[in-house]
């Protein structure tokens, strides 16, 4: 069976083993072109799974490209969502979507998101990207099929590093317990993950014995031998009274000599030269319409840029970062500050850092880089955020100073109950780094863009939350939180290069806001502003206040610049780097002095906006005083794939959006529409 007409049962295409090999090779070529056009993505794992993808989508799974929601189709769950391009190519080669469209991978508004989203592309069964969840979804799909007395099969593709997630084993237990013989697990055992070899990061072997002990049938195969792949899939599909797992031995980067077995190619895309070399090695250099694919990607991108430009508020000049000869900024990733602090402070023997398989990217590896004497205090925990969180509490209980971090969404959401009960309830001294926060994470898309983490962290008793504004402040905040602050603490920072707007002299006091004032347009952006601790600042009778945290502080500063140049408005920018405990006095004073308070956060609106609003409404000093408020942030929606600065525009969190909102609020202030006696004293405006 396989690709068929769901109405007539006619098989539309039957591939031989040799044809499947050929198709898999072509799919590898398209994959690399798509990654190159996207300039990001995962080469290693998409190449290791490609033979299985070809066998599954072109021969083994029953489905109908004309009827993607056919109730009797087989379901394929990609638990390892980062291999999305292989899924898209499986669908494209089966006829669900045009092959050339995979060149739109990871672009804004594209159905070909960095991680699969079933609501965007017919044929994608479920949305994934947070590792370890797919097998549980597959268990649900298999249970539903049993309840409905349906015969279709559920396939679930996983990675071997992914086996470190505890949830996998809860699902494995469930599948074994319920004897789900309609469920087929597939493990792409390429032996590598991000931080290195799986056996070194956190050994998962012997996988066969583990699955067997959970009541599964186990088939071990060479995942690049097409005959073995097809036979195993067909055998597993036939069922044997219990779930089957196919453990496929594969090579990460398969087919491209310089990518094979190299951990560095996990999350990397080839450049043009590397692409040409790869296509040559695959014997595809003359076979793929490479130029047409790139042209397709470029045309789509031009349309994206046109749409984005139309969305942007317009002013008399272009104030975008480094667009003019004045107000130049240097940009550096905020995450570097975190690593710099760990490198500088890691000699304290209490400091213990956990690796969660994203160590280089979030810079926590700086703790031990070139410092072999610290190696015993570097503990690789693998992709197991929940257990690591509770283990950190255990270390803290014994007087250690544990630090762990990963994408903010996995550092503060996946393990929320562990943070709540193991760490916060016990009030333990643990530093959690929520890295890659906000939409500016970019092309990875919604699953990797933490937009709710600060809600969760600020909502926990005993927790302290700092969101520094640039690389320098990230270093200072880490210095403070690591060694001086005792208790649960969360630091959230961004991935991309953001403007450096503070220096060594800029004050950083935990729990105390800074006032930033735009003075004059000069050569360097940073020198155009004066920064003081809010407690040392004297009211200058500004027109309005913008309160921001994280990389929204530079945007708020640029908004202050726009407002001054274009409208003559003076803005008090408050850098509220500490979200908890909140500097209520600074907020109340700013509200009192200016009467207009606009918040700006790279988060769902409310982690900053609501505490600020509540500080204002609860303040006896402001009872009866009309305060006009507004909020800039993500408006109750999930993220999207796209380039970081494109997303800043799409999600309306740029300086231009802040400035436009400020102008609107100033219109209200000037019209004196707010009468203290007649109106409620807080006018919320979004
Ligand atoms: C819950 C979660 N934690 C961390 C990540 C980041 N991440 C993406 S891929 C990956 C490594 C996966 O390794 P493996 O399962 O072996 O896949 P492969 O090497 O085949 O690509 C990690 C840690 C994630 N996507 N989800």
XYZ file of C-alpha atoms and ligand atoms in Angstrom:
712
model
C 0.000 0.000 0.000
C 1.153 3.530 0.629
C 0.273 6.524 -1.537
C -3.259 5.810 -2.645
C -6.590 7.219 -3.680
C -8.555 7.032 -0.443
C -11.854 6.879 -2.321
C -11.065 4.028 -4.713
C -8.227 2.274 -2.865
C -6.095 2.522 -6.006
C -2.355 2.597 -5.264
C -1.063 5.714 -6.961
C 2.624 4.939 -6.893
C 4.609 1.875 -5.824
C 8.322 2.494 -5.356
C 10.908 -0.267 -5.614
C 13.814 -0.388 -3.182
C 16.146 1.088 -5.799
C 13.718 3.881 -6.577
C 13.380 4.638 -2.880
C 17.161 4.913 -2.577
C 17.145 7.358 -5.453
C 14.318 9.389 -3.945
C 16.048 9.530 -0.561
C 19.169 10.846 -2.245
C 17.188 13.526 -4.070
C 15.460 14.441 -0.828
C 18.895 14.939 0.757
C 19.743 17.367 -2.034
C 16.528 19.363 -1.617
C 17.077 19.369 2.129
C 20.495 20.984 1.809
C 19.259 23.573 -0.686
C 16.378 24.452 1.675
C 18.759 24.804 4.630
C 21.152 26.909 2.582
C 18.316 29.187 1.433
C 17.123 29.492 5.039
C 20.721 30.033 6.297
C 19.810 27.930 9.346
C 18.440 24.536 10.275
C 19.610 21.058 11.129
C 21.768 19.344 8.538
C 23.012 16.380 10.583
C 19.749 14.824 11.770
C 17.764 15.537 8.599
C 20.355 13.592 6.613
C 20.458 10.674 9.063
C 16.671 10.154 8.987
C 16.166 10.677 5.234
C 16.145 7.011 4.139
C 13.494 6.247 6.741
C 11.484 9.309 5.700
C 11.540 8.188 2.069
C 10.519 4.612 2.926
C 7.736 5.748 5.219
C 6.160 8.472 3.088
C 6.661 6.850 -0.319
C 6.008 3.205 0.428
C 4.952 2.094 3.901
C 2.467 4.625 5.294
C -1.034 4.597 3.819
C -2.048 8.093 2.882
C -3.651 10.157 0.173
C -2.068 13.469 -0.841
C -5.433 14.627 -2.209
C -7.140 13.856 1.072
C -4.642 14.611 3.866
C -7.286 14.219 6.571
C -8.501 10.818 5.375
C -9.595 9.212 8.674
C -8.042 5.833 7.817
C -4.584 7.161 6.965
C -1.540 6.104 8.930
C -0.255 8.816 11.229
C 3.403 9.879 11.452
C 4.499 11.882 14.479
C 7.857 13.663 14.272
C 8.787 13.813 17.922
C 12.171 15.126 16.857
C 10.675 18.300 15.405
C 14.016 19.788 14.412
C 14.094 17.278 11.532
C 11.082 19.053 10.002
C 12.700 19.415 6.552
C 12.756 15.608 6.187
C 9.065 15.541 7.065
C 8.334 18.307 4.540
C 10.299 16.448 1.867
C 8.495 13.204 2.652
C 5.209 15.046 2.115
C 6.439 16.881 -0.979
C 7.791 13.749 -2.655
C 4.525 11.941 -1.854
C 2.622 14.761 -3.559
C 1.145 16.664 -0.597
C 2.870 19.938 -1.499
C 5.151 21.285 -4.241
C 8.781 20.199 -3.909
C 10.085 23.681 -4.658
C 8.140 25.077 -1.704
C 10.568 23.527 0.768
C 12.879 26.378 -0.275
C 10.546 28.546 1.853
C 11.777 26.737 4.949
C 11.980 28.838 8.133
C 10.757 31.996 6.435
C 8.208 34.320 7.983
C 4.548 33.270 7.458
C 5.738 30.063 5.736
C 3.907 26.756 6.276
C 7.406 25.243 6.438
C 8.156 26.359 9.981
C 11.469 25.611 11.685
C 9.588 22.989 13.678
C 6.427 21.369 12.274
C 3.073 23.008 12.886
C 0.098 20.908 11.895
C -2.199 23.915 11.634
C -0.035 25.366 8.858
C 0.626 22.424 6.542
C -1.753 19.607 5.555
C -0.076 16.241 6.086
C 1.734 17.309 9.255
C -0.004 15.334 12.003
C 1.001 17.239 15.126
C 3.098 20.220 16.151
C 6.410 19.348 17.771
C 9.761 20.886 18.654
C 9.963 20.367 22.379
C 11.717 17.001 22.469
C 10.263 14.023 24.276
C 6.576 14.761 23.745
C 5.879 12.957 20.470
C 5.718 9.412 21.784
C 3.054 10.444 24.292
C 1.017 12.073 21.524
C 1.464 8.885 19.497
C 0.164 6.867 22.461
C -2.915 9.101 22.450
C -3.399 8.626 18.705
C -2.998 4.856 19.115
C -5.490 4.746 21.999
C -7.973 6.764 19.935
C -7.620 4.296 17.044
C -8.312 1.424 19.436
C -11.362 3.187 20.866
C -12.663 3.787 17.344
C -11.805 0.220 16.254
C -9.651 1.562 13.424
C -6.811 -0.318 11.791
C -4.461 2.477 10.853
C -0.964 2.646 12.318
C 0.859 5.321 14.252
C 4.568 5.865 13.563
C 6.657 8.026 15.873
C 10.130 9.237 14.874
C 12.508 10.006 17.716
C 16.190 10.802 18.216
C 18.575 8.829 20.400
C 19.558 11.893 22.436
C 15.834 12.492 22.832
C 15.605 9.200 24.713
C 17.065 11.100 27.678
C 13.728 12.828 28.247
C 11.868 11.099 31.069
C 8.544 11.569 29.305
C 9.664 9.107 26.613
C 9.778 6.400 29.242
C 6.385 7.283 30.680
C 4.987 6.892 27.154
C 6.958 3.674 26.578
C 5.464 2.283 29.776
C 1.954 3.268 28.701
C 2.351 1.734 25.235
C 3.636 -1.502 26.758
C 0.954 -1.557 29.417
C -1.857 -1.056 26.909
C -0.210 -3.417 24.390
C -0.525 -0.790 21.658
C 0.321 -3.011 18.684
C -0.786 -0.215 16.350
C 2.155 1.918 17.492
C 5.607 1.881 15.900
C 8.444 3.846 17.470
C 11.488 4.649 15.347
C 14.742 5.761 16.954
C 17.246 7.496 14.681
C 20.313 6.158 16.515
C 23.019 8.363 14.997
C 24.876 8.428 18.349
C 25.330 12.206 18.347
C 23.427 15.055 19.941
C 24.318 18.750 20.295
C 26.929 18.596 23.057
C 28.675 15.533 21.603
C 28.325 11.753 21.646
C 25.177 10.498 23.330
C 27.217 8.021 25.370
C 29.236 10.917 26.862
C 26.439 13.462 27.282
C 24.107 10.976 29.008
C 24.232 7.344 28.003
C 20.885 5.869 26.951
C 22.091 2.374 26.092
C 21.210 -0.431 26.067
C 18.141 0.915 24.282
C 16.998 -2.485 23.031
C 16.897 -3.911 26.569
C 15.117 -0.844 27.889
C 12.291 -0.997 25.346
C 12.025 -4.787 25.742
C 11.666 -4.400 29.492
C 8.760 -2.003 28.879
C 6.965 -4.673 26.845
C 7.969 -3.652 23.311
C 9.027 -5.723 20.328
C 12.443 -4.470 19.225
C 13.944 -4.481 15.727
C 17.480 -3.227 15.209
C 18.445 -2.293 11.648
C 20.918 -0.401 9.517
C 18.924 2.778 8.930
C 20.643 3.420 5.617
C 20.014 -0.029 4.115
C 16.759 0.648 2.277
C 15.795 -3.030 2.104
C 16.213 -3.412 5.863
C 14.338 -0.164 6.484
C 11.341 -1.195 4.385
C 11.226 -4.732 5.768
C 11.378 -3.507 9.363
C 8.683 -0.879 8.801
C 6.411 -3.407 7.107
C 6.989 -6.002 9.811
C 6.299 -3.458 12.539
C 3.203 -2.300 10.718
C 1.828 -5.833 10.595
C 1.737 -5.803 14.426
C 2.529 -8.522 16.927
C 0.295 -7.921 19.917
C 2.554 -5.265 21.395
C 4.173 -1.988 20.329
C 7.267 -2.223 18.145
C 10.307 0.001 18.192
C 12.716 0.097 15.268
C 16.152 1.131 16.425
C 17.855 2.358 13.286
C 21.614 2.697 13.341
C 22.373 5.750 11.246
C 25.091 8.283 10.563
C 24.490 11.900 11.405
C 25.127 13.943 8.250
C 24.828 10.805 6.092
C 25.890 11.298 2.495
C 28.105 14.352 2.910
C 31.632 13.432 3.929
C 32.430 16.602 5.879
C 29.149 16.459 7.803
C 29.195 12.787 8.725
C 29.671 12.119 12.455
C 30.458 15.772 13.192
C 28.494 17.192 16.146
C 29.002 20.741 14.842
C 26.675 20.003 11.906
C 23.722 19.333 14.226
C 22.169 22.783 13.941
C 23.998 24.268 11.025
C 23.148 25.019 7.393
C 25.645 24.762 4.553
C 26.797 27.963 2.867
C 26.770 28.100 -0.917
C 30.224 26.601 -1.290
C 29.418 23.790 1.133
C 26.122 23.203 -0.651
C 27.815 22.814 -4.011
C 30.356 20.422 -2.512
C 27.553 18.413 -0.850
C 25.491 18.176 -4.033
C 28.541 16.970 -5.913
C 29.134 14.253 -3.337
C 25.497 13.197 -3.574
C 25.865 13.044 -7.352
C 23.174 15.704 -7.685
C 25.077 18.724 -8.920
C 23.398 18.680 -12.314
C 20.088 17.203 -11.210
C 18.484 19.753 -8.921
C 16.925 23.032 -10.072
C 19.086 24.892 -7.543
C 18.863 28.304 -9.196
C 15.080 28.061 -9.507
C 14.786 27.026 -5.865
C 16.834 30.009 -4.717
C 14.853 32.314 -7.005
C 11.629 30.940 -5.482
C 12.983 31.640 -1.985
C 14.094 35.150 -2.962
C 10.733 36.024 -4.503
C 8.908 34.853 -1.401
C 11.313 36.790 0.811
C 10.786 39.998 -1.172
C 7.053 39.675 -0.528
C 7.688 39.115 3.202
C 9.749 42.278 3.317
C 7.078 44.252 1.482
C 4.443 43.095 3.971
C 6.651 43.908 6.929
C 7.485 47.339 5.616
C 3.792 48.076 5.190
C 3.263 47.168 8.843
C 5.880 49.530 10.210
C 4.884 52.935 11.613
C 6.507 55.649 9.483
C 8.381 58.759 10.581
C 10.204 61.513 8.706
C 13.531 59.737 8.997
C 14.713 56.169 9.135
C 15.654 55.572 12.776
C 16.418 51.863 12.420
C 19.577 50.560 14.089
C 22.699 51.835 12.336
C 20.686 53.119 9.365
C 22.182 56.640 9.603
C 25.657 58.083 10.088
C 24.847 59.146 13.643
C 23.698 57.156 16.689
C 25.750 54.096 15.813
C 25.560 51.062 18.090
C 27.584 47.975 18.584
C 25.565 44.763 18.745
C 26.498 41.668 20.715
C 24.486 38.657 21.884
C 23.256 39.132 25.448
C 23.963 35.452 26.147
C 27.712 36.145 25.964
C 27.474 38.092 29.221
C 26.183 35.016 31.001
C 29.170 32.936 29.896
C 31.603 35.726 30.732
C 30.319 35.839 34.292
C 30.498 32.072 34.753
C 34.060 32.082 33.410
C 35.005 34.872 35.832
C 33.213 33.566 38.929
C 33.393 29.817 38.476
C 36.372 29.297 40.774
C 34.038 29.450 43.763
C 34.013 25.752 44.716
C 30.269 25.829 45.411
C 29.414 26.618 41.787
C 28.196 23.570 39.863
C 26.968 23.945 36.273
C 24.582 21.573 34.524
C 24.710 20.877 30.813
C 21.324 20.326 29.149
C 22.631 19.655 25.631
C 22.687 23.216 24.385
C 25.751 24.307 26.299
C 27.809 26.136 23.683
C 24.876 28.086 22.314
C 23.755 29.451 25.666
C 27.441 29.939 26.693
C 27.189 27.965 29.944
C 30.135 25.949 28.574
C 32.312 29.013 29.277
C 32.279 27.799 32.872
C 34.750 25.037 32.025
C 36.261 26.255 28.732
C 40.059 26.161 29.134
C 39.617 25.379 32.833
C 40.167 21.643 33.310
C 40.230 22.092 37.085
C 36.504 22.892 36.978
C 35.536 19.789 34.998
C 34.320 17.857 38.039
C 31.838 20.652 38.723
C 30.471 20.483 35.173
C 27.673 17.930 35.166
C 26.169 16.910 31.838
C 22.528 15.928 32.433
C 21.495 15.473 28.791
C 18.088 16.473 27.464
C 16.311 15.982 30.781
C 15.232 19.370 32.040
C 12.745 18.120 34.608
C 15.030 15.776 36.487
C 17.920 18.237 36.261
C 15.753 20.887 37.919
C 15.057 18.705 40.933
C 18.675 17.485 41.009
C 19.733 21.133 41.230
C 17.542 21.455 44.324
C 19.335 18.456 45.818
C 22.747 19.987 45.211
C 21.589 23.296 46.669
C 20.339 21.497 49.761
C 23.925 20.357 50.354
C 25.321 23.878 50.033
C 26.260 23.836 46.360
C 25.399 26.636 43.987
C 23.821 24.940 40.994
C 23.361 26.742 37.691
C 21.416 25.396 34.769
C 20.070 26.837 31.588
C 18.579 26.064 28.211
C 16.052 27.667 25.885
C 13.853 29.675 28.276
C 10.841 27.625 27.271
C 12.533 24.406 28.415
C 14.227 26.080 31.408
C 11.089 27.614 32.876
C 8.001 25.966 31.405
C 8.645 22.289 30.769
C 9.935 21.918 34.324
C 7.610 24.396 35.982
C 6.327 22.069 38.672
C 9.875 20.966 39.507
C 10.899 24.616 39.860
C 7.839 25.288 41.958
C 8.034 22.388 44.362
C 11.658 21.223 44.364
C 13.287 24.656 44.204
C 10.937 27.484 45.208
C 8.936 25.779 47.924
C 12.194 24.668 49.552
C 13.654 28.134 48.849
C 16.857 26.732 47.392
C 19.760 28.671 46.030
C 19.585 27.747 42.347
C 20.343 29.966 39.362
C 18.197 29.207 36.306
C 19.104 30.720 32.962
C 16.254 31.181 30.516
C 18.296 31.639 27.376
C 17.030 32.478 23.894
C 13.993 34.306 25.353
C 11.488 36.124 23.146
C 10.573 36.050 19.472
C 14.068 37.204 18.485
C 15.225 33.578 18.737
C 14.183 33.639 15.092
C 13.837 30.818 12.558
C 13.416 27.938 15.018
C 9.861 29.234 15.382
C 7.139 29.189 18.008
C 8.175 26.094 19.968
C 11.530 27.659 20.741
C 10.381 31.206 21.447
C 9.663 31.605 25.145
C 6.921 34.187 25.481
C 5.348 33.068 28.738
C 8.332 32.178 30.935
C 8.334 35.391 32.960
C 4.666 34.905 33.881
C 5.553 31.516 35.307
C 8.707 32.616 37.081
C 7.249 35.838 38.520
C 4.244 33.895 39.757
C 6.308 31.663 42.002
C 6.779 32.633 45.652
C 10.475 32.984 46.628
C 11.567 33.339 42.998
C 13.601 36.357 41.866
C 13.549 37.384 38.209
C 16.028 39.522 36.286
C 15.766 40.386 32.580
C 18.944 42.282 31.637
C 19.014 44.650 28.679
C 22.294 43.849 26.931
C 25.425 41.732 27.124
C 27.108 43.951 29.720
C 24.093 44.029 32.015
C 23.681 40.264 31.591
C 27.214 39.807 32.918
C 26.599 42.156 35.868
C 23.262 40.514 36.672
C 24.821 37.048 36.559
C 27.703 38.207 38.780
C 25.185 39.406 41.326
C 22.722 36.537 41.156
C 25.365 33.828 41.170
C 27.404 34.826 44.188
C 25.543 37.504 46.098
C 21.893 36.568 45.971
C 20.754 33.548 47.954
C 17.520 31.850 46.885
C 15.755 30.750 43.708
C 16.669 33.086 40.844
C 15.858 33.280 37.166
C 17.775 35.281 34.595
C 16.272 35.640 31.141
C 18.286 36.746 28.156
C 18.156 36.759 24.375
C 20.000 34.825 21.691
C 20.641 37.365 19.000
C 23.042 40.257 18.890
C 21.334 43.248 20.505
C 22.560 46.832 20.959
C 25.064 47.482 23.715
C 23.529 50.337 25.692
C 25.306 50.041 29.055
C 28.948 50.117 30.079
C 31.042 49.443 33.155
C 29.953 52.707 34.776
C 26.226 52.144 34.286
C 24.671 51.322 37.656
C 23.176 47.881 38.179
C 21.480 47.341 41.515
C 19.292 44.254 41.884
C 15.667 45.273 42.455
C 16.306 48.934 41.569
C 15.357 50.517 38.268
C 17.544 52.846 36.228
C 16.310 56.020 34.588
C 17.632 56.563 31.078
C 17.297 59.989 29.483
C 17.946 60.897 25.867
C 20.054 64.071 25.783
C 21.136 64.727 22.212
C 21.770 63.058 18.903
C 25.477 62.209 18.702
C 27.804 59.871 16.834
C 27.352 56.923 19.188
C 23.948 55.851 20.445
C 25.200 54.917 23.908
C 26.604 58.433 24.438
C 23.317 60.095 23.554
C 21.818 58.915 26.831
C 22.392 59.527 30.501
C 21.618 56.747 32.956
C 21.086 57.045 36.695
C 19.746 54.871 39.441
C 16.112 55.859 39.701
C 16.493 56.623 43.411
C 19.107 59.260 42.513
C 17.121 60.818 39.706
C 15.345 64.184 39.997
C 12.133 64.721 38.059
C 12.720 66.732 34.890
C 9.039 67.094 34.079
C 9.148 64.658 31.153
C 6.097 64.134 28.971
C 5.864 60.388 29.339
C 7.470 57.232 30.722
C 8.428 54.079 28.880
C 9.145 51.131 31.156
C 11.047 48.265 29.561
C 13.140 45.226 30.365
C 15.544 43.045 28.410
C 16.275 43.886 24.776
C 13.196 46.113 24.804
C 15.282 48.664 26.752
C 17.392 49.580 23.694
C 14.147 49.716 21.685
C 12.589 52.008 24.310
C 15.691 54.214 24.146
C 15.416 54.398 20.370
C 11.717 55.216 20.776
C 12.695 58.067 23.128
C 15.051 59.285 20.406
C 12.280 59.162 17.775
C 9.834 60.925 20.095
C 12.304 63.702 20.846
C 13.368 64.259 17.242
C 9.945 63.987 15.643
C 7.592 65.352 18.305
C 9.768 67.166 20.818
C 8.577 64.809 23.568
C 10.845 64.134 26.526
C 10.708 60.524 27.690
C 11.720 58.942 30.950
C 12.873 55.444 30.073
C 12.882 53.108 33.057
C 15.078 50.059 32.728
C 13.164 47.700 35.010
C 15.687 44.869 34.767
C 14.410 43.236 37.928
C 10.863 42.001 37.409
C 10.775 40.487 40.855
C 11.125 42.065 43.359
C 9.584 45.002 41.568
C 10.820 48.563 42.091
C 7.314 49.876 42.780
C 8.566 53.244 43.937
C 10.244 53.924 40.592
C 7.048 53.025 38.757
C 4.812 55.127 40.960
C 7.131 58.118 40.779
C 7.303 57.906 36.986
C 3.506 57.615 36.744
C 3.076 60.546 39.084
C 5.644 62.735 37.337
C 4.606 62.077 33.741
C 1.000 60.805 33.820
C 1.669 58.481 30.861
C 3.182 55.032 31.323
C 3.913 52.716 28.412
C 5.444 49.295 29.007
C 7.530 47.341 26.468
C 8.373 43.659 26.792
C 9.461 40.886 24.406
C 6.977 38.513 25.996
C 3.226 38.007 25.984
C 1.883 41.313 27.243
C 1.606 41.181 31.004
C 4.807 39.909 32.606
C 5.853 43.548 32.796
C 2.620 45.397 31.984
C 0.441 43.863 34.680
C 2.790 44.297 37.651
C 3.355 47.884 36.511
C -0.399 48.472 36.218
C -0.950 46.903 39.597
C 1.818 48.994 41.203
C 0.028 52.076 39.885
C -3.484 51.062 40.907
C -2.392 49.907 44.354
C -0.409 53.031 45.165
C -2.114 55.370 47.684
C 0.010 58.221 46.279
C -1.820 57.851 42.970
C -5.399 57.372 44.181
C -7.513 59.743 42.163
C -4.681 60.664 39.785
C -5.446 59.900 36.155
C -2.678 57.804 34.612
C -2.765 56.879 30.940
C -1.201 53.496 30.273
C -0.370 51.390 27.261
C 1.429 48.124 26.656
C 3.725 46.914 23.905
C 4.459 43.193 23.711
C 3.282 40.008 22.056
C -0.482 40.033 21.802
C -1.658 36.621 22.944
C -0.274 34.687 19.996
C 2.420 32.106 19.371
C 5.659 32.983 17.633
C 6.638 32.229 14.058
C 9.730 31.346 12.081
C 11.587 34.257 10.566
C 14.730 36.318 10.899
C 15.069 37.864 14.380
C 14.629 41.482 13.308
C 11.757 40.539 11.016
C 9.993 39.058 14.022
C 10.593 42.205 16.064
C 8.664 44.011 13.336
C 5.990 41.338 12.805
C 5.232 41.099 16.525
C 5.170 44.891 16.796
C 7.822 45.210 19.464
C 10.170 47.604 17.668
C 11.033 51.148 18.734
C 8.803 52.380 15.922
C 5.817 50.565 17.441
C 6.666 51.864 20.895
C 6.952 55.401 19.566
C 3.678 55.167 17.634
C 1.874 53.935 20.746
C 3.468 56.700 22.804
C 2.202 59.304 20.335
C -1.297 57.853 20.667
C -1.113 58.038 24.479
C 0.251 61.571 24.320
C -2.753 62.479 22.169
C -4.984 61.305 24.984
C -2.971 63.240 27.542
C -3.071 66.412 25.472
C -6.765 66.193 24.754
C -7.244 66.094 28.527
C -9.839 63.432 27.901
C -9.138 62.065 31.329
C -10.990 63.872 34.042
C -9.852 62.622 37.441
C -13.204 63.096 39.084
C -15.334 61.650 36.308
C -13.232 58.708 35.093
C -11.660 55.731 36.719
C -8.133 56.789 37.585
C -6.425 54.221 35.368
C -7.165 54.154 31.683
C -5.811 51.009 30.143
C -4.917 51.225 26.523
C -3.524 48.366 24.422
C 12.768 19.719 25.451
C 13.855 20.158 24.541
N 15.061 20.397 25.062
C 16.061 20.832 24.261
C 15.849 21.016 22.930
C 16.956 21.542 22.032
N 17.441 20.474 21.121
C 17.037 20.398 19.841
S 17.679 19.092 19.038
C 18.532 18.591 20.403
C 19.405 17.372 20.354
C 18.657 16.174 19.906
O 19.494 15.074 19.814
P 18.953 13.759 19.131
O 17.656 13.374 19.711
O 20.023 12.743 19.226
O 18.690 14.204 17.641
P 19.690 14.176 16.397
O 21.080 14.105 16.939
O 19.363 12.964 15.636
O 19.423 15.418 15.641
C 18.290 19.465 21.478
C 18.875 19.338 22.801
C 14.551 20.770 22.442
N 14.229 20.976 21.165
N 13.586 20.321 23.261
